[in-house]
JSON list of C-alpha atoms in Angstrom, two decimals:
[
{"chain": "K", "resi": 1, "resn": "UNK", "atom": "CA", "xyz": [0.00, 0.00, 0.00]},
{"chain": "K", "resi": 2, "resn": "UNK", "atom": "CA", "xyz": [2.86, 2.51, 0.98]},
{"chain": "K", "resi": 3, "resn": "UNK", "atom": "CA", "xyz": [4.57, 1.36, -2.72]},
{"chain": "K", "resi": 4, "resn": "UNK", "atom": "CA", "xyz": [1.56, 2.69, -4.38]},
{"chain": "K", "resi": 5, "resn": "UNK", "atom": "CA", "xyz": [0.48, 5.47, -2.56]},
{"chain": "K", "resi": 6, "resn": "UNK", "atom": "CA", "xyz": [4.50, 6.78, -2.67]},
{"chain": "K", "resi": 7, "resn": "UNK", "atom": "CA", "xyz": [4.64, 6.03, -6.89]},
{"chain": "K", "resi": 8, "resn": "UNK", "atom": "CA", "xyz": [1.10, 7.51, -7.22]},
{"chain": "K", "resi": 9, "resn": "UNK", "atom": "CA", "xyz": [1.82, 10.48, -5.71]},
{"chain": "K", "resi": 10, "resn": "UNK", "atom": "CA", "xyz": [5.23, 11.47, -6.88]},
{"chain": "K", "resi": 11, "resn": "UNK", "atom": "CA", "xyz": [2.95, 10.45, -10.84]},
{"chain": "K", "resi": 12, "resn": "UNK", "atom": "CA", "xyz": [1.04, 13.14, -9.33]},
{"chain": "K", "resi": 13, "resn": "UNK", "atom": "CA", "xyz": [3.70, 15.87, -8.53]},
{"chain": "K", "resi": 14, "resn": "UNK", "atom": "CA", "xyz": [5.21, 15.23, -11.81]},
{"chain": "K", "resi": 15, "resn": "UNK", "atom": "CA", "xyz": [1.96, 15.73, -13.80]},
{"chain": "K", "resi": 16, "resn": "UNK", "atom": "CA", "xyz": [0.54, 18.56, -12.05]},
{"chain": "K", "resi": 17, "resn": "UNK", "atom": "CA", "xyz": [4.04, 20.54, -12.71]},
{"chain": "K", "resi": 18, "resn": "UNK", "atom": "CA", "xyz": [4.39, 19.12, -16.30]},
{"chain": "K", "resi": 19, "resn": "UNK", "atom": "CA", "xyz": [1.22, 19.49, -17.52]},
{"chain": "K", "resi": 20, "resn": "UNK", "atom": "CA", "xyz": [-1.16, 21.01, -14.89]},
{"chain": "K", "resi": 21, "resn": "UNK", "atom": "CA", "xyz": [-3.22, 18.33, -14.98]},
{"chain": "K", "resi": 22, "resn": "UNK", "atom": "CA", "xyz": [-3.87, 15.81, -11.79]},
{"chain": "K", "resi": 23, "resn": "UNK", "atom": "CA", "xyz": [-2.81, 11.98, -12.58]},
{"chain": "K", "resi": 24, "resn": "UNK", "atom": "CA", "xyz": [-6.38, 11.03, -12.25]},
{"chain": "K", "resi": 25, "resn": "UNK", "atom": "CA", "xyz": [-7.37, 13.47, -15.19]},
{"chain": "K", "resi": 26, "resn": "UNK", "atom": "CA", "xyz": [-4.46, 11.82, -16.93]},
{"chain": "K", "resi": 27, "resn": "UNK", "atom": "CA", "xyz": [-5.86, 8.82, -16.31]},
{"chain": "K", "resi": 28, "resn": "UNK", "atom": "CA", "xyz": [-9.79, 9.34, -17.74]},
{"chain": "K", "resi": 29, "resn": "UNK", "atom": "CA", "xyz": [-7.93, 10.89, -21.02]},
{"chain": "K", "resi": 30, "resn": "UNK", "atom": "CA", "xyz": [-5.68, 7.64, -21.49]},
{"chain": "K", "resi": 31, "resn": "UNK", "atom": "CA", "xyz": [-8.40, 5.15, -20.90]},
{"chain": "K", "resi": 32, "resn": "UNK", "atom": "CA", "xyz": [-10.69, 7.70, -23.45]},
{"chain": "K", "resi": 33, "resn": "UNK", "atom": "CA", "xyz": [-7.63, 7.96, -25.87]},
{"chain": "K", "resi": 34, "resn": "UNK", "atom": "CA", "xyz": [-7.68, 3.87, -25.86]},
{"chain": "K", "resi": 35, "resn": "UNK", "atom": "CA", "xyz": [-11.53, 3.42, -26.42]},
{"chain": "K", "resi": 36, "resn": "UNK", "atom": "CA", "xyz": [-13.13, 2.88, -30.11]},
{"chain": "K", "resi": 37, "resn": "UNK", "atom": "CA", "xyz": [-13.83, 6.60, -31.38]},
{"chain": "K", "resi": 38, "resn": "UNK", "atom": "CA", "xyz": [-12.12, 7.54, -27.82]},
{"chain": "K", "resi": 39, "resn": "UNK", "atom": "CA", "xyz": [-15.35, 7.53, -26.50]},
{"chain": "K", "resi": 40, "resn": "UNK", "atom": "CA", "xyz": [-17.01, 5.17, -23.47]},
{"chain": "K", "resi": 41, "resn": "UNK", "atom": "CA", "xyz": [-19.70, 5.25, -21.48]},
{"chain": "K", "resi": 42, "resn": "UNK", "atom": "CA", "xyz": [-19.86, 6.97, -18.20]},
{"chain": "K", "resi": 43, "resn": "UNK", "atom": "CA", "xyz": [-20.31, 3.67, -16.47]},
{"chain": "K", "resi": 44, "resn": "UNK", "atom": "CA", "xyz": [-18.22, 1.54, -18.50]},
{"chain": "K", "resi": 45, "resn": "UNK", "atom": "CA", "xyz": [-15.24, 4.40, -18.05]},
{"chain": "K", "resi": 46, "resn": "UNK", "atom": "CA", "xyz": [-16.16, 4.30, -13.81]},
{"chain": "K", "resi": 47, "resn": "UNK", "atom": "CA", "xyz": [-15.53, 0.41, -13.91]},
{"chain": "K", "resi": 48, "resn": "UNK", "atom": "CA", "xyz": [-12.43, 0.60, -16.02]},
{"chain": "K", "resi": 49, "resn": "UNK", "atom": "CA", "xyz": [-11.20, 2.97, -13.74]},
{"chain": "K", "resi": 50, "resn": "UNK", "atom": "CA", "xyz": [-12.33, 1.42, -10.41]},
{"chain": "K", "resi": 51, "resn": "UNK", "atom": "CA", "xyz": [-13.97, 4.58, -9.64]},
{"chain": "K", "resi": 52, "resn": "UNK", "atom": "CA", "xyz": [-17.65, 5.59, -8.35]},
{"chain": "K", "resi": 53, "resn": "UNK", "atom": "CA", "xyz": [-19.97, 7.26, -10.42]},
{"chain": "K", "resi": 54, "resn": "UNK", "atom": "CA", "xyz": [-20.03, 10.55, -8.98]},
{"chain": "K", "resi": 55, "resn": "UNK", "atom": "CA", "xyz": [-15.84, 10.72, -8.39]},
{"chain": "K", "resi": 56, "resn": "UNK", "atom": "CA", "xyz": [-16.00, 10.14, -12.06]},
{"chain": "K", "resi": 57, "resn": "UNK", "atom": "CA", "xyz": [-18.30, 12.82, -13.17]},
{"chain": "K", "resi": 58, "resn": "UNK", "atom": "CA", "xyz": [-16.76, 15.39, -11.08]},
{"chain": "K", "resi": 59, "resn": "UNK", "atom": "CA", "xyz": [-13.49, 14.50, -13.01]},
{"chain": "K", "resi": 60, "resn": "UNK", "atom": "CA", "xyz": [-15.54, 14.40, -15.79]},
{"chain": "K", "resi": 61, "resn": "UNK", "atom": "CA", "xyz": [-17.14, 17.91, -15.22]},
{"chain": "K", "resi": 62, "resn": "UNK", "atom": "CA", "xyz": [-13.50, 19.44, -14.58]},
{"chain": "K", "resi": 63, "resn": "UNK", "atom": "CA", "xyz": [-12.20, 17.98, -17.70]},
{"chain": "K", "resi": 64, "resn": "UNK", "atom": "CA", "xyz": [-15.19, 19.16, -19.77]},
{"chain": "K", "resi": 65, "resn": "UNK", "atom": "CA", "xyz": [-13.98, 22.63, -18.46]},
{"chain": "K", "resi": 66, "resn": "UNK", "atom": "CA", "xyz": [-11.25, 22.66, -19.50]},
{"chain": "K", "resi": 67, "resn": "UNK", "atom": "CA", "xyz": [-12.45, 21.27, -23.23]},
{"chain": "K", "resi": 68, "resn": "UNK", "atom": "CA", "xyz": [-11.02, 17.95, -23.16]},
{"chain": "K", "resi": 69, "resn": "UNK", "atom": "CA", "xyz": [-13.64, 16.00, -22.88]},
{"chain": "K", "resi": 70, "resn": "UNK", "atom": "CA", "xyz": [-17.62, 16.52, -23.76]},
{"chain": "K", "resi": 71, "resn": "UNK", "atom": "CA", "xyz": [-20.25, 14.55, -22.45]},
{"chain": "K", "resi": 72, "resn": "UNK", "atom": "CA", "xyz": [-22.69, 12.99, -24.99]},
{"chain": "K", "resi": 73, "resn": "UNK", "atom": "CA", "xyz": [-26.28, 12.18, -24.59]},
{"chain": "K", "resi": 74, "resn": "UNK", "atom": "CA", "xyz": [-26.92, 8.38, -25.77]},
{"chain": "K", "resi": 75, "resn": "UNK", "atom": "CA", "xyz": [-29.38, 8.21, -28.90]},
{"chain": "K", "resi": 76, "resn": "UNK", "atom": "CA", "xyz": [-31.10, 5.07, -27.84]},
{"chain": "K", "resi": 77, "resn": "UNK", "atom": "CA", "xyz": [-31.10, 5.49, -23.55]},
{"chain": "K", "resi": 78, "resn": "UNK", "atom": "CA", "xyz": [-31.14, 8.73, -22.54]},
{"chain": "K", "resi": 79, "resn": "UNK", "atom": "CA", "xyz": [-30.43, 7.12, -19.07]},
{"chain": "K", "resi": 80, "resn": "UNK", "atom": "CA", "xyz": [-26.74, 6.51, -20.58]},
{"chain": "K", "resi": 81, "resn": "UNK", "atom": "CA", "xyz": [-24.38, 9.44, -21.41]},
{"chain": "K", "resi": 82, "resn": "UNK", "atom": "CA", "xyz": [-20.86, 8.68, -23.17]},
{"chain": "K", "resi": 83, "resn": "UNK", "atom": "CA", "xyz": [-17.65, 10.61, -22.41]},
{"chain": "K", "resi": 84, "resn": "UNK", "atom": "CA", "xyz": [-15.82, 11.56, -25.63]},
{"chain": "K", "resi": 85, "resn": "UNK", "atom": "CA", "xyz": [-12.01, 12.67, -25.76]},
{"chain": "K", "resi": 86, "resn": "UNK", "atom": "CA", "xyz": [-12.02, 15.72, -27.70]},
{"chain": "K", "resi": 87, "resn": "UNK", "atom": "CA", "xyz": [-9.17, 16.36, -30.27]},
{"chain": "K", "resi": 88, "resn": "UNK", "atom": "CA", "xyz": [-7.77, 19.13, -27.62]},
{"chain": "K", "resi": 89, "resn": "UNK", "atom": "CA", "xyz": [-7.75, 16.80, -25.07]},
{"chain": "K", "resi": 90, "resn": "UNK", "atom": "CA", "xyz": [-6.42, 14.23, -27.39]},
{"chain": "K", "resi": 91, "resn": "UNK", "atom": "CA", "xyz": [-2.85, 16.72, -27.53]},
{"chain": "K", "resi": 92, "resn": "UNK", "atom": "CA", "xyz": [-3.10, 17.67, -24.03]},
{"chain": "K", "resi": 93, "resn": "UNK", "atom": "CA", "xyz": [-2.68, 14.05, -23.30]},
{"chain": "K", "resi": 94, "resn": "UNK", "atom": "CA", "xyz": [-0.08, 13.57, -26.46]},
{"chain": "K", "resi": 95, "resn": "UNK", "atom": "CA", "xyz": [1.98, 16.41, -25.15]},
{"chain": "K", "resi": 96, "resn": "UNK", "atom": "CA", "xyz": [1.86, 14.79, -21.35]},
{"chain": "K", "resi": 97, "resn": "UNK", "atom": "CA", "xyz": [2.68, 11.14, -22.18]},
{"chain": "K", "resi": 98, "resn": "UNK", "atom": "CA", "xyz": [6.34, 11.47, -23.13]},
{"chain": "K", "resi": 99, "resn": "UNK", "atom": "CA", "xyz": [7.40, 13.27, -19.28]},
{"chain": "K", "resi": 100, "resn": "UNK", "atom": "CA", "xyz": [4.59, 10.79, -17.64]},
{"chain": "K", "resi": 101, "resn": "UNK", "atom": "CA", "xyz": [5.86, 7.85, -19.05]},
{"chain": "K", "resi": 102, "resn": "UNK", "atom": "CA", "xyz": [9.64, 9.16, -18.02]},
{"chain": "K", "resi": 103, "resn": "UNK", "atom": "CA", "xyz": [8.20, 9.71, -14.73]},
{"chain": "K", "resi": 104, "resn": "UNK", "atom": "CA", "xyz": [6.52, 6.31, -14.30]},
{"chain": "K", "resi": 105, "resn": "UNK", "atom": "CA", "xyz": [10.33, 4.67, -15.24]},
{"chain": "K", "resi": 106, "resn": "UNK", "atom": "CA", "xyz": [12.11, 6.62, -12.82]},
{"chain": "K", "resi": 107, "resn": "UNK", "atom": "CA", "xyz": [9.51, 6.01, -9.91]},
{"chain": "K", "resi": 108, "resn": "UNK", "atom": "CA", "xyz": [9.62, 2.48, -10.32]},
{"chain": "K", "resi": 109, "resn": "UNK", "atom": "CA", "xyz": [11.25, 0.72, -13.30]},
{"chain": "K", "resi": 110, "resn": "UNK", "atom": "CA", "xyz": [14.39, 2.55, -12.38]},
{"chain": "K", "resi": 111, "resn": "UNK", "atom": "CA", "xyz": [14.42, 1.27, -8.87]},
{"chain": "K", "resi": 112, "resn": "UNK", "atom": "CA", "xyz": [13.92, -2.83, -9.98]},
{"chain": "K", "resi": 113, "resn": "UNK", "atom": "CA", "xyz": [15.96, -5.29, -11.64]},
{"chain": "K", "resi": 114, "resn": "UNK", "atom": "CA", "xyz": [15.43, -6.65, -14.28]},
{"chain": "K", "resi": 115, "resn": "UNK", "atom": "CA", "xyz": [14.57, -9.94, -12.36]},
{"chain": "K", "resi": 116, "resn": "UNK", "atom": "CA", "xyz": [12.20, -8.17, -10.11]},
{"chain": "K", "resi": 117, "resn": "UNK", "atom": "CA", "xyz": [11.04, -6.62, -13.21]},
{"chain": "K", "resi": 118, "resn": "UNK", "atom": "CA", "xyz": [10.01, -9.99, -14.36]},
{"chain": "K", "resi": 119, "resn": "UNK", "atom": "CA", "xyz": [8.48, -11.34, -10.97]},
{"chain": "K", "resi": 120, "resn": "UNK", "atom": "CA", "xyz": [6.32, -8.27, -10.96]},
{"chain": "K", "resi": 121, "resn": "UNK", "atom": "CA", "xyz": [5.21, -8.86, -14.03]},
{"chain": "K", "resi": 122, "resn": "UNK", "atom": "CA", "xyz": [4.15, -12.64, -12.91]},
{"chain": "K", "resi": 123, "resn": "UNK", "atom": "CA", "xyz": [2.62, -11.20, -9.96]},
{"chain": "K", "resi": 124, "resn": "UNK", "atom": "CA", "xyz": [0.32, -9.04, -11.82]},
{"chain": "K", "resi": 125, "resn": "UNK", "atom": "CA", "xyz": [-0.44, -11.56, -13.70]},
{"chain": "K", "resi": 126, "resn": "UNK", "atom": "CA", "xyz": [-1.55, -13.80, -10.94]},
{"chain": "K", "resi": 127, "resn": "UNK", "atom": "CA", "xyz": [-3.57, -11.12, -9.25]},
{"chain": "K", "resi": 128, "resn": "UNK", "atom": "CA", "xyz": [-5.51, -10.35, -12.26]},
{"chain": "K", "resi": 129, "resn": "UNK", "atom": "CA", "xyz": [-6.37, -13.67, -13.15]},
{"chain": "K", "resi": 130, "resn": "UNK", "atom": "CA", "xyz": [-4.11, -13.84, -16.25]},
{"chain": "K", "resi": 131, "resn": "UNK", "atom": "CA", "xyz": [-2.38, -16.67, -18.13]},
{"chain": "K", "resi": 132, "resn": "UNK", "atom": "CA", "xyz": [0.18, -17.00, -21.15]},
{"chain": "K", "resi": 133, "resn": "UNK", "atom": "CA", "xyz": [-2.79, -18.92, -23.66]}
]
């Protein structure tokens, strides 16, 4: 827990200074940038980010501030609305990758061996539920 609160906040530090931008924004714009016309729905993004619904759309909310993402009514359910990665918030997140992912190899890649790189990895693995089929 102290491993992941200490690499989550010095992500944090680095990505507020770099890009003014909290990781968790940098999150919701990565897992938007990744989607099928970077687009998901609200509850679909919550889940994939292990977030509730109203942490979300206050991220959400900010971000739409700032024009990075808009929020888009659902044609068939109006009880659905999708979040959609605009193409500003599309370079915001372009321009912040390179100095996050620099950041996310000197908080913890840097610190491992290649070994430990490796176990990690296996761990993961194991937590999720994943195998090599």
């Amino acid at each position: 827990m102290a491993t992941s609160q200490l690499v989550n906040e010095e992500l944090d530090r680095q990505l507020q200074r770099d890009s003014g931008m909290p990781h968790t924004y940098y999150v919701v714009l990565m897992k938007l940038s990744e989607a099928p016309d970077r687009m998901l729905r609200m509850s679909e993004l919550a889940m994939e980010l292990n977030s509730s619904q109203s942490r979300l759309s206050h991220a959400v909310a900010r971000l739409e501030e700032r024009g990075w993402v808009q929020r888009r009514p659902c044609a068939t359910d109006r009880r659905v609305s999708w979040a959609f990665l605009t193409d500003e918030g599309f370079a915001v997140l372009a321009a912040a990758a390179p100095g996050h992912t620099e950041a996310v190899r000197q908080s913890f890649f840097d610190r491992l061996t290649p070994e430990q790189v490796r176990q990690l990895a296996e761990i993961c693995d194991a937590v999720l539920g994943r195998t090599d089929s």
